[in-house]
PDB file of C-alpha atoms in Angstrom:
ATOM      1  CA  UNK A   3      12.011 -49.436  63.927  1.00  0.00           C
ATOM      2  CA  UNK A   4      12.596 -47.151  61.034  1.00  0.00           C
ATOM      3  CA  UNK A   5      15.403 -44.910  62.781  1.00  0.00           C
ATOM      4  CA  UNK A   6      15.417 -41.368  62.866  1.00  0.00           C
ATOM      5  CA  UNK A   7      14.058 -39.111  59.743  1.00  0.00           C
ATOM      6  CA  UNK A   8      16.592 -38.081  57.514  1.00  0.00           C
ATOM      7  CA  UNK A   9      16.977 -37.697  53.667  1.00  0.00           C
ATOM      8  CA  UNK A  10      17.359 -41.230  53.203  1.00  0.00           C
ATOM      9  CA  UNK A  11      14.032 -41.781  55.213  1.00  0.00           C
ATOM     10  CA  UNK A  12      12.580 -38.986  52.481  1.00  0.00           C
ATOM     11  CA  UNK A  13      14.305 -40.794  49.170  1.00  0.00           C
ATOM     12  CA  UNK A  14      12.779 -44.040  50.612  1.00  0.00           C
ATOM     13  CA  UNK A  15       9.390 -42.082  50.974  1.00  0.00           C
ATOM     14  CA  UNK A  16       9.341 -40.330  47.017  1.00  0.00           C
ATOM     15  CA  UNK A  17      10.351 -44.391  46.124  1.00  0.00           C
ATOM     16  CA  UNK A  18       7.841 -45.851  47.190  1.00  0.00           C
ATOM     17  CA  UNK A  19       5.049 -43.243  46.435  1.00  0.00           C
ATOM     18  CA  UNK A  20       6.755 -42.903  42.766  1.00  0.00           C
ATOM     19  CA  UNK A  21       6.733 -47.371  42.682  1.00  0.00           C
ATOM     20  CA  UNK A  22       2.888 -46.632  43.568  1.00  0.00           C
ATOM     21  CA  UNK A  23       2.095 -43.719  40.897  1.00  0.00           C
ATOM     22  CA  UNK A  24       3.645 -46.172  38.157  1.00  0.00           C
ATOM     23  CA  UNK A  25       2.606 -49.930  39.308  1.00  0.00           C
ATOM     24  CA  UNK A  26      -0.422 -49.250  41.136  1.00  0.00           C
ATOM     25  CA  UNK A  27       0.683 -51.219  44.046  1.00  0.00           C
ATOM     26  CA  UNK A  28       2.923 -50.503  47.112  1.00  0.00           C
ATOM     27  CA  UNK A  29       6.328 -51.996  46.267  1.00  0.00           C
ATOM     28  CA  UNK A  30       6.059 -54.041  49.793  1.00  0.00           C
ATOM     29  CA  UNK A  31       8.943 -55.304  51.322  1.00  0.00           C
ATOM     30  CA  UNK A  32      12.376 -56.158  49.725  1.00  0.00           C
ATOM     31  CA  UNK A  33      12.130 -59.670  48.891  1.00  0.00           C
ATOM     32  CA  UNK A  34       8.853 -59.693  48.009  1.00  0.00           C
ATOM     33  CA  UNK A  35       8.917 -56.858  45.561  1.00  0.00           C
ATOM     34  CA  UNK A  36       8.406 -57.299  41.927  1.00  0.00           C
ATOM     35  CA  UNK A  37      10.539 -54.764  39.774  1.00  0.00           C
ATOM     36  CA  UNK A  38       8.629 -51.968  38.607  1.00  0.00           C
ATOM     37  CA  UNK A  39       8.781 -53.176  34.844  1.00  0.00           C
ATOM     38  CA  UNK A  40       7.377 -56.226  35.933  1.00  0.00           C
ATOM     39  CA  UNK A  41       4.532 -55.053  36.941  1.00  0.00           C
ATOM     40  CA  UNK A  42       4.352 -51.812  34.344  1.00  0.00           C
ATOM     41  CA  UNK A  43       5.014 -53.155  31.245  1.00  0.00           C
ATOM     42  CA  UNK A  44       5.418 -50.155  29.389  1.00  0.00           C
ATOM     43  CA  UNK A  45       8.320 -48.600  32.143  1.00  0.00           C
ATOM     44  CA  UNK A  46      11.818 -49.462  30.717  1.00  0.00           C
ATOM     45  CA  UNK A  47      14.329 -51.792  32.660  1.00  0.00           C
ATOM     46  CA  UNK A  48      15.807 -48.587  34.175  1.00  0.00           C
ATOM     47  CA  UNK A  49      12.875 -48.325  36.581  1.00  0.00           C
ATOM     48  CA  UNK A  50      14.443 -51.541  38.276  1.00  0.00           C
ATOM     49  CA  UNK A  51      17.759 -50.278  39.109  1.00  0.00           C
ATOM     50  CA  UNK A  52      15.957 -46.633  40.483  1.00  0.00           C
ATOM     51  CA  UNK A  53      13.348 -48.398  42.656  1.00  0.00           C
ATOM     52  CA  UNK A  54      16.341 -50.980  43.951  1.00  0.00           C
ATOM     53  CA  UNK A  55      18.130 -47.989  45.180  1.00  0.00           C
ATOM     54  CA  UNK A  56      15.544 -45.838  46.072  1.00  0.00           C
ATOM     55  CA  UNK A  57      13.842 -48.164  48.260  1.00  0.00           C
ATOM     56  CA  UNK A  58      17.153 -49.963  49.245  1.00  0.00           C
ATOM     57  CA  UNK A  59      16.613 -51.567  53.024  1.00  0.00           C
ATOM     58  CA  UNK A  60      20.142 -50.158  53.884  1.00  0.00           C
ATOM     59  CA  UNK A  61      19.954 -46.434  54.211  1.00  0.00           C
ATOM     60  CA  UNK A  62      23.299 -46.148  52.984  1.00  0.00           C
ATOM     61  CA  UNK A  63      22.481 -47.637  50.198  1.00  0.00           C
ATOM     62  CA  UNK A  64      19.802 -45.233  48.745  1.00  0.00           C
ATOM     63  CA  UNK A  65      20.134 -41.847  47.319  1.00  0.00           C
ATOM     64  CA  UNK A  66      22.208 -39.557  49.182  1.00  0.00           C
ATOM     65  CA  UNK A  67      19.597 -36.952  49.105  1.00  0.00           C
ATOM     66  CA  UNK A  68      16.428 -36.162  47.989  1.00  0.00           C
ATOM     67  CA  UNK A  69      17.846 -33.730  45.267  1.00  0.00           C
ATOM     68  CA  UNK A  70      19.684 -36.989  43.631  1.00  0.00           C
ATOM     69  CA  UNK A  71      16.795 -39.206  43.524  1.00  0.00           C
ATOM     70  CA  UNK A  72      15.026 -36.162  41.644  1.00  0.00           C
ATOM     71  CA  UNK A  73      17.627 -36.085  39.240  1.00  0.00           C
ATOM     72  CA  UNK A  74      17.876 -39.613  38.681  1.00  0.00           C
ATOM     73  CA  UNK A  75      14.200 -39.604  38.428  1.00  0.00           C
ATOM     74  CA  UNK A  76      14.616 -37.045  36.086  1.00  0.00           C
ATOM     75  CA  UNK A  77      16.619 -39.039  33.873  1.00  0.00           C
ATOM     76  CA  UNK A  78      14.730 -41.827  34.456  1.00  0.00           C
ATOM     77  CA  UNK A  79      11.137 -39.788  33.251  1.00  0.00           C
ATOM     78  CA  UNK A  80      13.181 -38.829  30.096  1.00  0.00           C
ATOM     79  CA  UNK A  81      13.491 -42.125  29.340  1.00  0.00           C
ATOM     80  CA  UNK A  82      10.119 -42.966  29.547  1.00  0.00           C
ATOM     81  CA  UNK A  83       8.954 -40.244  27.356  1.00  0.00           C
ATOM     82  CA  UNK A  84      11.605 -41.029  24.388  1.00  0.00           C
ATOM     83  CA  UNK A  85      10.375 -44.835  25.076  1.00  0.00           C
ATOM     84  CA  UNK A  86      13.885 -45.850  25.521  1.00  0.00           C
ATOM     85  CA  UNK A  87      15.101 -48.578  27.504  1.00  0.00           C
ATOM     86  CA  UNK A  88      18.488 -48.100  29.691  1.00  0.00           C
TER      87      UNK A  88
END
């Protein structure tokens, strides 16, 4: 159901275990899914736009690899830690 493995299967993996680490609850399916800010109050409004591509249903629509999710996650954890809000 899920295709074959490939980095989009991985950046879809890191999403959702990185939604879990900083909601506490599986992100779920699309349209169910509350943005990570939503239910992390303290996680800027960039964690929406990360998770929505990270964890996009489309594959084509998530991070091309695994090594640009890291460095958008990058970006996004230097956020955090300034307690900005992009």
């Amino acid at each position: 159901t899920y295709g074959r493995f490939d980095q989009a299967t991985d950046v879809y993996g890191l999403g959702a275990l990185a939604y879990f680490l900083l909601t506490g609850d599986p992100p779920g399916d699309s349209d169910q899914r509350l943005p990570a800010a939503q239910r992390n109050p303290v996680l800027p409004e960039s964690a929406t736009d990360l998770f929505a591509r990270a964890l996009a249903d489309e594959k084509h629509a998530r991070f091309a690899t695994v090594l640009d999710f890291q460095r958008a996650f990058d970006d996004f954890a230097a956020d955090v830690a300034a307690g900005g809000d992009t």
